[in-house]
Short mmCIF file of C-alpha atoms in Angstrom, two decimals:
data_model
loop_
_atom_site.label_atom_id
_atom_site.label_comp_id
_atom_site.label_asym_id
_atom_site.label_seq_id
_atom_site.Cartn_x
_atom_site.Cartn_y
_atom_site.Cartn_z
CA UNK A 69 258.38 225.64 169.47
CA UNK A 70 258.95 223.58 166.32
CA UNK A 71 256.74 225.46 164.10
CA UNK A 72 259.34 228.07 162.66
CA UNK A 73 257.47 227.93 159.22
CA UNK A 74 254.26 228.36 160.31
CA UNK A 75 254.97 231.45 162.37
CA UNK A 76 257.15 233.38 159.22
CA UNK A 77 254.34 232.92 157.09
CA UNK A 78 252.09 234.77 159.16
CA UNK A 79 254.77 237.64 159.47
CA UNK A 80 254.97 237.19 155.75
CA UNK A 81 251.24 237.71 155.43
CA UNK A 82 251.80 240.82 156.90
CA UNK A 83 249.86 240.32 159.97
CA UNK A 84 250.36 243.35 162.04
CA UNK A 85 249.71 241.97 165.55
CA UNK A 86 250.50 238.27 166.54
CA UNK A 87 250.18 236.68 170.14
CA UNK A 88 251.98 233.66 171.43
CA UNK A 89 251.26 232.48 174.66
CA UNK A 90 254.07 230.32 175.69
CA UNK A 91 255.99 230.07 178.84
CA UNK A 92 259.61 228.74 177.36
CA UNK A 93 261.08 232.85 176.39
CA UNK A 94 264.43 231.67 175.52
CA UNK A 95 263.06 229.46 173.17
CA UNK A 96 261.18 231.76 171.33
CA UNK A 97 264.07 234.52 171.33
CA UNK A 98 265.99 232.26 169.21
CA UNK A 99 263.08 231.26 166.71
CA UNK A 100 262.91 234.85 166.20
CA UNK A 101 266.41 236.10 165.55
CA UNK A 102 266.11 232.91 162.76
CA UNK A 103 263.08 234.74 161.59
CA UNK A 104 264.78 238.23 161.58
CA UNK A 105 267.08 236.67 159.45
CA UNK A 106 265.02 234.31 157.09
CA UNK A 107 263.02 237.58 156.67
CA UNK A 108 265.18 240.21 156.25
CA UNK A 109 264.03 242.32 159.05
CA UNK A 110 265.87 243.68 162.56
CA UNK A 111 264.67 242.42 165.69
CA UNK A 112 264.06 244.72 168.59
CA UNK A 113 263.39 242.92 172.28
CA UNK A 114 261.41 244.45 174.74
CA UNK A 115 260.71 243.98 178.65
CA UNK A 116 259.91 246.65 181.52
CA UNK A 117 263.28 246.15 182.62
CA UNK A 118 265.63 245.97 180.23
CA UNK A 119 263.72 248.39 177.77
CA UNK A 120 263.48 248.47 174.04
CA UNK A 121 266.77 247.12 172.15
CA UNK A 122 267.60 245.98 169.27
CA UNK A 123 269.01 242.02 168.81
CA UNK A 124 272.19 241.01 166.71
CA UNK A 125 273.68 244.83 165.51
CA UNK A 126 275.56 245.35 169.12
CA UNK A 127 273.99 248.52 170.18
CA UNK A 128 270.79 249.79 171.71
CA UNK A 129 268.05 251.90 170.99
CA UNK A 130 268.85 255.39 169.69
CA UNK A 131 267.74 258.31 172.08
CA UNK A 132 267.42 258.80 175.92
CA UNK A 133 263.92 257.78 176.16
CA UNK A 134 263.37 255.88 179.19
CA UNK A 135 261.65 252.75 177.05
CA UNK A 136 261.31 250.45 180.18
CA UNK A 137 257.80 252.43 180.49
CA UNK A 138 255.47 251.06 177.67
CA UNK A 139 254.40 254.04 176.11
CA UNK A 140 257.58 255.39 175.28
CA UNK A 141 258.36 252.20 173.78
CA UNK A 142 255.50 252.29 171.24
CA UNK A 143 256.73 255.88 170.86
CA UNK A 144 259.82 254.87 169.53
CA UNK A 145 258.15 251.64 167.86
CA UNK A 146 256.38 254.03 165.42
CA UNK A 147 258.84 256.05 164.67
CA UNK A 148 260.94 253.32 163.24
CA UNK A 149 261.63 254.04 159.55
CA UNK A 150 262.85 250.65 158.41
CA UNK A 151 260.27 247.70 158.91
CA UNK A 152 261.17 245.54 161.97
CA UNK A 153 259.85 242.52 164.04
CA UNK A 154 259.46 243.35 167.32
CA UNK A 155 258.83 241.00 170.34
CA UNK A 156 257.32 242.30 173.46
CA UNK A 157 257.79 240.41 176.40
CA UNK A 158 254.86 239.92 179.43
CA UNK A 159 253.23 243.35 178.06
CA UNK A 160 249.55 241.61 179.17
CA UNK A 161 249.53 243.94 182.30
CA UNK A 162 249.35 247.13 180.70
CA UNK A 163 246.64 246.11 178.54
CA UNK A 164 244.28 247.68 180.90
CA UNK A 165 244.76 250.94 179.72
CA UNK A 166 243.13 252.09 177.05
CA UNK A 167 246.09 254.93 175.73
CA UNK A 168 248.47 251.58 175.55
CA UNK A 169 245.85 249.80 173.49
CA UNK A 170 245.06 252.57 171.34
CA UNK A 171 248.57 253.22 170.39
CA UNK A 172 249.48 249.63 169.30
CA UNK A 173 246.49 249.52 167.50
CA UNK A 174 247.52 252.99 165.22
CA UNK A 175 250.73 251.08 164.59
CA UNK A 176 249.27 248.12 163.32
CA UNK A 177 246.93 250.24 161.40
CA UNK A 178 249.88 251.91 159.69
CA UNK A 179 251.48 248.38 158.95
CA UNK A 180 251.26 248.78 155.29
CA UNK A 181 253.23 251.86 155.33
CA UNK A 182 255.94 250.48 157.84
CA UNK A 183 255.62 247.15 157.53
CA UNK A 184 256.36 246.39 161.40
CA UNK A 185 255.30 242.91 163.07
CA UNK A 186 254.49 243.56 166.73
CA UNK A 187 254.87 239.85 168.58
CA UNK A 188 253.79 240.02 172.17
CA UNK A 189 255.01 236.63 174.38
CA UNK A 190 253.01 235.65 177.73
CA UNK A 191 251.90 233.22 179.27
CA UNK A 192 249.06 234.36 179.05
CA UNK A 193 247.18 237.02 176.16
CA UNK A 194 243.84 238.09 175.69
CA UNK A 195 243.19 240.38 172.50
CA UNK A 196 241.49 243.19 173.06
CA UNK A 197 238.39 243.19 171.03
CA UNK A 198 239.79 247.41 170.07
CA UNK A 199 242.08 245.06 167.58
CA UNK A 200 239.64 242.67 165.59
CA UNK A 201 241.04 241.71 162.19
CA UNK A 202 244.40 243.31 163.21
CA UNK A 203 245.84 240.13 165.38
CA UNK A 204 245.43 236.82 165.66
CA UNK A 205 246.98 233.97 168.43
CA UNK A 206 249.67 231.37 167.27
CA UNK A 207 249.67 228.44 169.46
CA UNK A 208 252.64 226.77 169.12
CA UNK A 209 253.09 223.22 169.10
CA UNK A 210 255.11 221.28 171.11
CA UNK A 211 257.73 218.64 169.82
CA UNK A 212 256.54 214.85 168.21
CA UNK A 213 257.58 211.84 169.63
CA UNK A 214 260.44 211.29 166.99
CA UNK A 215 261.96 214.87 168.12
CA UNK A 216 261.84 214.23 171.75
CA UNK A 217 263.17 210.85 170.94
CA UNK A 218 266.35 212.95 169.35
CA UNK A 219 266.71 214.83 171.91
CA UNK A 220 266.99 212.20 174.22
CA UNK A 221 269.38 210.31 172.18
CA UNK A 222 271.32 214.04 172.25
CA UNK A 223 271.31 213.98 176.32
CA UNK A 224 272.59 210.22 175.94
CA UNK A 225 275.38 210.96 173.70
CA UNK A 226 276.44 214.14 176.20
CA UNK A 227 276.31 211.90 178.94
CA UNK A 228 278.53 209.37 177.20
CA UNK A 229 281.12 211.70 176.24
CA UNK A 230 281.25 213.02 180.07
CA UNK A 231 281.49 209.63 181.27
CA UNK A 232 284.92 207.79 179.48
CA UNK A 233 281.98 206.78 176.73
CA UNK A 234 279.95 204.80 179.18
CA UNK A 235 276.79 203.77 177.75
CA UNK A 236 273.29 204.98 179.05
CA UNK A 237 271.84 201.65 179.40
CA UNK A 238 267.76 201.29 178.91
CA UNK A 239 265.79 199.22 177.09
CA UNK A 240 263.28 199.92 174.04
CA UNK A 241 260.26 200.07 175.81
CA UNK A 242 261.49 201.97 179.16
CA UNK A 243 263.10 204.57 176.50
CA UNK A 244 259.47 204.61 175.03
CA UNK A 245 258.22 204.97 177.70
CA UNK A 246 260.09 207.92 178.88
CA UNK A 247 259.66 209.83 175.42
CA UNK A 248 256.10 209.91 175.62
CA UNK A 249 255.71 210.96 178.82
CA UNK A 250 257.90 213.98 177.54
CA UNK A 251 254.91 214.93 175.55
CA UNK A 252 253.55 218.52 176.05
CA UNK A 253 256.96 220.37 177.09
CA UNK A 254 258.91 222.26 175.13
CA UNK A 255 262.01 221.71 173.83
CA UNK A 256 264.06 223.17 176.64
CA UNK A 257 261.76 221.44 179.26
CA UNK A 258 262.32 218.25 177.61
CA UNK A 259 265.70 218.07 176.78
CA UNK A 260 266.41 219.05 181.21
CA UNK A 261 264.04 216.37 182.28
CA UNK A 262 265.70 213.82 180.14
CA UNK A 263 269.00 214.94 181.17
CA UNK A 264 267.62 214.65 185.12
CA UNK A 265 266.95 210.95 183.96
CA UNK A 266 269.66 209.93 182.71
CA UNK A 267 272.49 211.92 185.31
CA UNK A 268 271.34 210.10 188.42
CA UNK A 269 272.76 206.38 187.54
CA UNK A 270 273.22 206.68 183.52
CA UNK A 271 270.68 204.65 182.99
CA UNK A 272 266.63 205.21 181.42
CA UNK A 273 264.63 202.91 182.67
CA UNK A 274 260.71 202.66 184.27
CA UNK A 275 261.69 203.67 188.19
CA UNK A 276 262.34 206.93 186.31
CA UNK A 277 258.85 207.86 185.33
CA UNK A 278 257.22 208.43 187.90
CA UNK A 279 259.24 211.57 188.70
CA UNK A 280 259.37 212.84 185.33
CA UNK A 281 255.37 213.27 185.83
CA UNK A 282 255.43 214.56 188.73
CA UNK A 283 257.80 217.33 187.38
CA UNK A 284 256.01 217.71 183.82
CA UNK A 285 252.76 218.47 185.70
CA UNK A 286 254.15 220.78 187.84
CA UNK A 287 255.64 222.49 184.72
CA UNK A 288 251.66 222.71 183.38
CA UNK A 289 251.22 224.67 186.52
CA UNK A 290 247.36 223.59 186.52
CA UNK A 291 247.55 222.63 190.42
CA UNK A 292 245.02 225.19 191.60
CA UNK A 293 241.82 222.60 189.77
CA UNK A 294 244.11 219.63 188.73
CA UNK A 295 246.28 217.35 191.11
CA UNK A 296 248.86 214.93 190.41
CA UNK A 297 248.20 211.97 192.65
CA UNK A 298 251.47 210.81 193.35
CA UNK A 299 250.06 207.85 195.53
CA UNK A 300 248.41 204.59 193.23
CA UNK A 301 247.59 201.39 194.07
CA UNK A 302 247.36 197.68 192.78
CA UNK A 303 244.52 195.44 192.77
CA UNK A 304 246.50 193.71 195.94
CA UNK A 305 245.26 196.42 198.16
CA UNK A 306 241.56 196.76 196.63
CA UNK A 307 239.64 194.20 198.05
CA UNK A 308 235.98 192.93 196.09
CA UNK A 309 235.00 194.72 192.85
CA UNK A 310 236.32 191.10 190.62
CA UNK A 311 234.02 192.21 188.19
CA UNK A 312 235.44 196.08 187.87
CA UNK A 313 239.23 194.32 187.81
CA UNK A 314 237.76 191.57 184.72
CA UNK A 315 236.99 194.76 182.71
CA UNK A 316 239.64 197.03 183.37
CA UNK A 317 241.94 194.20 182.79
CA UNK A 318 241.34 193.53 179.04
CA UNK A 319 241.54 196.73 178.53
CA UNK A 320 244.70 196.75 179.76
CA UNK A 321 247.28 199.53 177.07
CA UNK A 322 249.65 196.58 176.70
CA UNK A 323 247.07 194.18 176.09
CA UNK A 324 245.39 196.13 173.25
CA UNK A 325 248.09 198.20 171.85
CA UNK A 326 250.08 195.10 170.77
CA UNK A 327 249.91 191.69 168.35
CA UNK A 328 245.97 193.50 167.30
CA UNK A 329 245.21 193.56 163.79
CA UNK A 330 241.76 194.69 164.72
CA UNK A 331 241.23 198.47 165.34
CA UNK A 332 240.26 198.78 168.62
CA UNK A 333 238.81 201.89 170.21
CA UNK A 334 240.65 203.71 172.81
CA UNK A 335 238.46 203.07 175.98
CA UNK A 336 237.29 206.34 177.15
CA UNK A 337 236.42 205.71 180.98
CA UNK A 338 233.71 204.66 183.71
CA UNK A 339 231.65 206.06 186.09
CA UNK A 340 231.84 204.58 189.77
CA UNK A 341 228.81 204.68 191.84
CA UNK A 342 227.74 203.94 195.54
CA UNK A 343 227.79 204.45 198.41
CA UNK A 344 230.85 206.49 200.63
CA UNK A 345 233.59 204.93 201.90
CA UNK A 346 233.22 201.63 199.17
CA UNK A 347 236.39 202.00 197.49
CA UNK A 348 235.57 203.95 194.32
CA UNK A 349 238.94 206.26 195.35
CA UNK A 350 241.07 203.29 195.90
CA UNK A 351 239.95 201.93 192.90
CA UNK A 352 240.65 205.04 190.75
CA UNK A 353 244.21 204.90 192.01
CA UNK A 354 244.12 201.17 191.32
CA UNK A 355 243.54 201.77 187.55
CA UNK A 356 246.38 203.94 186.95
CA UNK A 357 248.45 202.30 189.42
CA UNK A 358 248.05 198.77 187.55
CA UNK A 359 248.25 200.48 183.69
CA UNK A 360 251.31 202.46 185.05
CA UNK A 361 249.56 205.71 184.04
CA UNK A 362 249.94 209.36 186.14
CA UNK A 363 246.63 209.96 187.58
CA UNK A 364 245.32 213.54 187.41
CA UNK A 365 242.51 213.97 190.08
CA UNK A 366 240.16 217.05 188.98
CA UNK A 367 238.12 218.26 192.54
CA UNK A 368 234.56 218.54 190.83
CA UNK A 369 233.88 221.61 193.79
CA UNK A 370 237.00 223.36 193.05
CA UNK A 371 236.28 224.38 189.51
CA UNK A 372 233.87 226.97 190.01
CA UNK A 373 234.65 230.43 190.52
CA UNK A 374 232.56 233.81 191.49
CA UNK A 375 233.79 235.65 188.18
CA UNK A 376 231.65 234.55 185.07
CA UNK A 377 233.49 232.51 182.58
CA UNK A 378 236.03 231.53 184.72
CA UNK A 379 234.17 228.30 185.73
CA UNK A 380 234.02 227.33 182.24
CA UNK A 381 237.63 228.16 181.64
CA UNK A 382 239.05 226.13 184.58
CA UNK A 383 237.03 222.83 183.01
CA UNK A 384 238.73 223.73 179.65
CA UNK A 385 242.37 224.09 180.80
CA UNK A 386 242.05 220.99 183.16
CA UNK A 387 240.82 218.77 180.12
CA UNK A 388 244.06 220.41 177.93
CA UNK A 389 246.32 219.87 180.86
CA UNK A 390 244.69 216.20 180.84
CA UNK A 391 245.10 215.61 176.97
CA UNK A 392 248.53 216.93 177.52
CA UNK A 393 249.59 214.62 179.86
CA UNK A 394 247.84 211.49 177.67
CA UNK A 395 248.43 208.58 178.01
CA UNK A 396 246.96 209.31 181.85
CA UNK A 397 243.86 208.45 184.10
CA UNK A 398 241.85 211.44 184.41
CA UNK A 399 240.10 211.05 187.97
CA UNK A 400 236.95 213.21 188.23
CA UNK A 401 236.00 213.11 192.17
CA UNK A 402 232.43 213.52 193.42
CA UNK A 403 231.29 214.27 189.99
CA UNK A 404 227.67 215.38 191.07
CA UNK A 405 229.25 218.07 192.74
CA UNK A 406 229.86 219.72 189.26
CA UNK A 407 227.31 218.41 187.11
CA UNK A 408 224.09 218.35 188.95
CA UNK A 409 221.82 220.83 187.94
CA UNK A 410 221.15 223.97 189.85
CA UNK A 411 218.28 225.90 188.63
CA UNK A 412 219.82 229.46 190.55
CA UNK A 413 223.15 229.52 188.66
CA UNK A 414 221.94 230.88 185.04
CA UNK A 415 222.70 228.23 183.35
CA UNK A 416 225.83 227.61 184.41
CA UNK A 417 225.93 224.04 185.38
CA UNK A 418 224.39 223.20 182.37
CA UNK A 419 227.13 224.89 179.92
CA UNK A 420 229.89 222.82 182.17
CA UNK A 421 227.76 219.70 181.73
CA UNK A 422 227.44 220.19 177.96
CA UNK A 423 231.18 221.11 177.36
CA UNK A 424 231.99 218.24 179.35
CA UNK A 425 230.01 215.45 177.23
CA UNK A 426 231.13 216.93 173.78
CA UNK A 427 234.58 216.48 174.91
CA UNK A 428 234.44 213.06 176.52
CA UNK A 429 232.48 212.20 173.15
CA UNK A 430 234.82 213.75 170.68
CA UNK A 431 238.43 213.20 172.26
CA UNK A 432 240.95 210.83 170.78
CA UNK A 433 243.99 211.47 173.02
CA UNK A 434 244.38 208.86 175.09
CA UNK A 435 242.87 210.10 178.46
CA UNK A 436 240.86 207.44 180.62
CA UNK A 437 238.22 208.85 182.98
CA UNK A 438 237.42 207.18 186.02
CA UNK A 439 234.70 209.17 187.49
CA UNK A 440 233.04 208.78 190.81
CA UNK A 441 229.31 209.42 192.31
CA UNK A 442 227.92 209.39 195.57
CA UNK A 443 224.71 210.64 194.69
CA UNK A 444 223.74 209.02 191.53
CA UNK A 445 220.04 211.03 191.74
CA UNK A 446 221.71 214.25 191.53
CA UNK A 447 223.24 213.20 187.94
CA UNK A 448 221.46 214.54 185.05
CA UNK A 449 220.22 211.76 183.09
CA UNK A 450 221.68 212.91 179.63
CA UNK A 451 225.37 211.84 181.28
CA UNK A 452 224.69 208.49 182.91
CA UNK A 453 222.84 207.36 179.80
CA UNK A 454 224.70 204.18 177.71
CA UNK A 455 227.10 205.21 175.44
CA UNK A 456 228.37 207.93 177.61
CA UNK A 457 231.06 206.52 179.29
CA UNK A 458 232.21 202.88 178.30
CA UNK A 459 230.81 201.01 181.49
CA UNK A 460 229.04 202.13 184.77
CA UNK A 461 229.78 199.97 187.81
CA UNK A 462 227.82 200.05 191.10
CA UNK A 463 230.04 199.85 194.47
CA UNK A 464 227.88 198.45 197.08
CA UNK A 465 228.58 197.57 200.67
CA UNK A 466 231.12 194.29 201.01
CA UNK A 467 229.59 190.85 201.31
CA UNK A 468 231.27 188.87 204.18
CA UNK A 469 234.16 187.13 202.08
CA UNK A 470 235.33 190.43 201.16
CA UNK A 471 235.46 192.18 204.40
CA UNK A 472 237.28 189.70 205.33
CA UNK A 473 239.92 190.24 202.77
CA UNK A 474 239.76 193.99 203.08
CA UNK A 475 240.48 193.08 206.61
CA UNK A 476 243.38 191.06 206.03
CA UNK A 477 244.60 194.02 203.46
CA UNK A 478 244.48 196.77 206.10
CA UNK A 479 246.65 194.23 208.94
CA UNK A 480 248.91 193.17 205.92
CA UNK A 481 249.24 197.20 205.47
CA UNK A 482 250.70 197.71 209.14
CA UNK A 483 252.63 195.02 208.93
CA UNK A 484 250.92 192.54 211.06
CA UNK A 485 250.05 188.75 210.69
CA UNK A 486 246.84 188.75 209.59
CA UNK A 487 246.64 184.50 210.82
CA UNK A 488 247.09 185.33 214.22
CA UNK A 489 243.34 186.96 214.16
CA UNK A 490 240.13 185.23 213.80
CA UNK A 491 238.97 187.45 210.51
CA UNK A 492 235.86 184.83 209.51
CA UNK A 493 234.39 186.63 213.06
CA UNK A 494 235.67 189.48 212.79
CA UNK A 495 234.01 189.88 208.91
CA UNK A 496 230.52 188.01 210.22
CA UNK A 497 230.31 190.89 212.94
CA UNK A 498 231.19 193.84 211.01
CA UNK A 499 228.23 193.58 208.40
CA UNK A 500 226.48 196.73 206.94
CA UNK A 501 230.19 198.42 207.14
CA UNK A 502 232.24 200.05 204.67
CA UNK A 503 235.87 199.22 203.70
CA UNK A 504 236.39 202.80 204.96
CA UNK A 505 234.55 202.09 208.31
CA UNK A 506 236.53 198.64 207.85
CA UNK A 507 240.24 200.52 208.07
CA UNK A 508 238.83 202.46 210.51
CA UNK A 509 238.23 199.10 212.91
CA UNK A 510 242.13 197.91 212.48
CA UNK A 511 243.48 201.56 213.11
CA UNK A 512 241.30 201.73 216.47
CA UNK A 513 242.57 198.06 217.21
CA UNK A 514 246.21 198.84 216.88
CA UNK A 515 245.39 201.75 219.27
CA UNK A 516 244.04 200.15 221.73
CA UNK A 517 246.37 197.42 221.36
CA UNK A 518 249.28 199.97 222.12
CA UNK A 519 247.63 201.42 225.01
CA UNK A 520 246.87 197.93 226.82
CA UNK A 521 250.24 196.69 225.58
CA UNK A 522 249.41 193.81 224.16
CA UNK A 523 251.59 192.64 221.76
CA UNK A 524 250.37 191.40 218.07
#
């Protein structure tokens, strides 16, 4: 949380209630003590175990009220004579009682008397509307590139010093790399993934990535709607779609990011069509596998939910967690499971359909969607129109020449010779299949294979 001047002008603005929703507490401790001091005012902690104390004088709370339980805290909160900051830890809970919300809202009322600065920390906090023009969220933000590049230089230089002054050896753009894929943490969650980088052989470079990811997503905790797809591919093991790899290929990050002096727009995605089992997964892995991107896969079915607004809420917070993550390849699967429109759910599908398009028009952060279809019908028209996404591609059935190499993929796969098998026949008598069904056809063969114990 970087933004120390941002949040003391608020409390110097004398802004009676402020909410930070943030999940790094130790972070924010410390930003306030610096406030306590830069402001002249004592800082009192709370949580529902350890009470109501007060921070850098060496002694508790006055009295032998038990302030674990909330009210009593706010009891002794308001009858503090000198003006104070005072941070309140996971207090979103009580919140559902009206008494609680009631009495922070007569403190806040009396700010201008006592001057206090109630700061409640969650991960989570919805203002009650009983406090309208009393309180206000601060969303902090979360480290640039050149401070997580400094702190990764700090976790090198520790490392050094613990290791006879070894170097960490990397190279510019692995060291890139890794700082901005450290985007979105906070300080404490950057600084320990860079250290779990650089500990294993002392050395940054792009086998460590992938990891780092994996463990930054997790860190989001957005699993429930959005998956980190820890398995890509390469255009090796997609076989057809020449025309899908032309595209994708000049607009290739490393081909467009570098030598350019024209400004070039950030591509903002496709949509895959056709029919099931075509590829349009494989190929979705394929893109982020061959950009070396994470791939976040968001389950189209999965974001709607019985309680109203909550629907709309899990497509926000996916699409943060997404622009979070950026650069990344945003994978929206089955997409006409979400956006086709349903007369019986008051509008719903419609509001998700419109939030959708005005962010995939207006967002600059480096997320490319690859969305697929099944049912192109059951798309409204308004988000398969040009302009929309960058290009639409259509994912038929494979001609012969390209079962035949999906065919030779899948044997190549598991290891086997793909010479030793007549695949022109085998691709003339397979027409009208999928590469799905295609797969399908080698993993019976091997079967059967094993069973008869032949040997390939």
């Amino acid at each position: 949380m970087p933004d120390t001047r941002d949040l003391q002008v608020l409390i110097e603005s004398r802004m009676p209630i402020i909410a930070i929703e943030f999940h790094d507490e130790p972070q924010v401790l410390n930003v306030m003590q610096r406030l306590s001091k830069s402001v002249g005012k004592p800082l009192y902690h709370w949580t529902c175990v350890q009470g109501l104390m007060r921070l850098g004088f060496g002694f508790d709370m006055e009295g032998e009220a038990a302030t674990e339980e909330p009210g009593e805290a706010l009891k002794q909160i308001a009858d503090l004579k000198q003006p104070s900051l005072l941070l309140l830890c996971d207090f979103h809970p009580y919140l559902k009682d009206p008494r609680i919300v009631r009495q922070i809202k007569e403190i806040a009322l009396r700010h201008e008397h006592r001057a206090h600065t109630l700061v409640f920390l969650s991960h989570a906090f919805a203002i009650p509307p009983e406090w309208r023009g009393l309180a206000l969220h601060f969303r902090p933000r979360f480290p640039r590139q050149d401070e997580l590049l400094r702190i990764v230089r700090e976790e090198a230089g520790i490392w050094a010093r613990e290791n006879q002054g070894q170097r960490v050896r990397t190279d510019t753009r692995s060291l890139n790399a890794l700082v901005s894929n450290l985007g979105g943490l906070s300080q404490n969650e950057a600084r320990r993934l860079a250290r779990t980088a650089i500990v294993d052989d002392g050395a940054i470079d792009e086998s460590d990535l992938p990891g780092i990811n994996r463990a930054r997503f997790q860190l989001m905790q957005m699993d429930s709607v959005l998956h980190y797809e820890y398995d890509t591919a390469t255009w090796g093991e997609v076989g057809g779609l020449s025309q899908l790899k032309l595209w994708l290929d000049k607009r290739h990050p490393s081909h467009t990011a570098e030598g350019s002096t024209v400004q070039l727009d950030l591509p903002r995605g496709i949509l895959l069509v056709g029919v099931q089992g075509a590829g349009k997964s494989l190929a979705a892995k394929a893109v982020a596998g061959v950009w070396h991107l994470p791939l976040l896969r968001l389950d189209m079915a999965s974001l709607y939910n019985k309680f109203q607004g909550e629907t709309e809420r899990n497509m926000r917070e996916a699409l943060q967690v997404a622009e979070t993550m950026a650069p990344c390849v945003l994978w929206l699967d089955e997409l006409e499971k979400g956006m086709a429109q349903n007369l019986s759910d008051d509008g719903l599908s419609r509001r998700l359909l419109g939030s959708f398009l005005t962010w995939l028009a207006e967002h600059k952060s480096g997320v490319f969607v690859v969305a697929t279809a099944n049912q192109i019908q059951d798309l409204p028209p308004e988000l398969v129109r040009k302009g929309r996404f960058d290009e639409l591609f259509f994912v038929d059935l494979p001609r012969r020449a390209v079962r035949e190499k999906i065919l030779e993929i899948h044997l190549r796969k598991r290891g086997i010779d793909a010479k030793s098998f007549d695949l022109k026949a085998l691709a003339e008598a397979s027409t009208g299949f999928s590469g799905a069904e295609l797969e399908q056809i080698i993993v019976a063969g091997l079967f059967q294979a094993q069973s008869e114990k032949v040997h390939l």
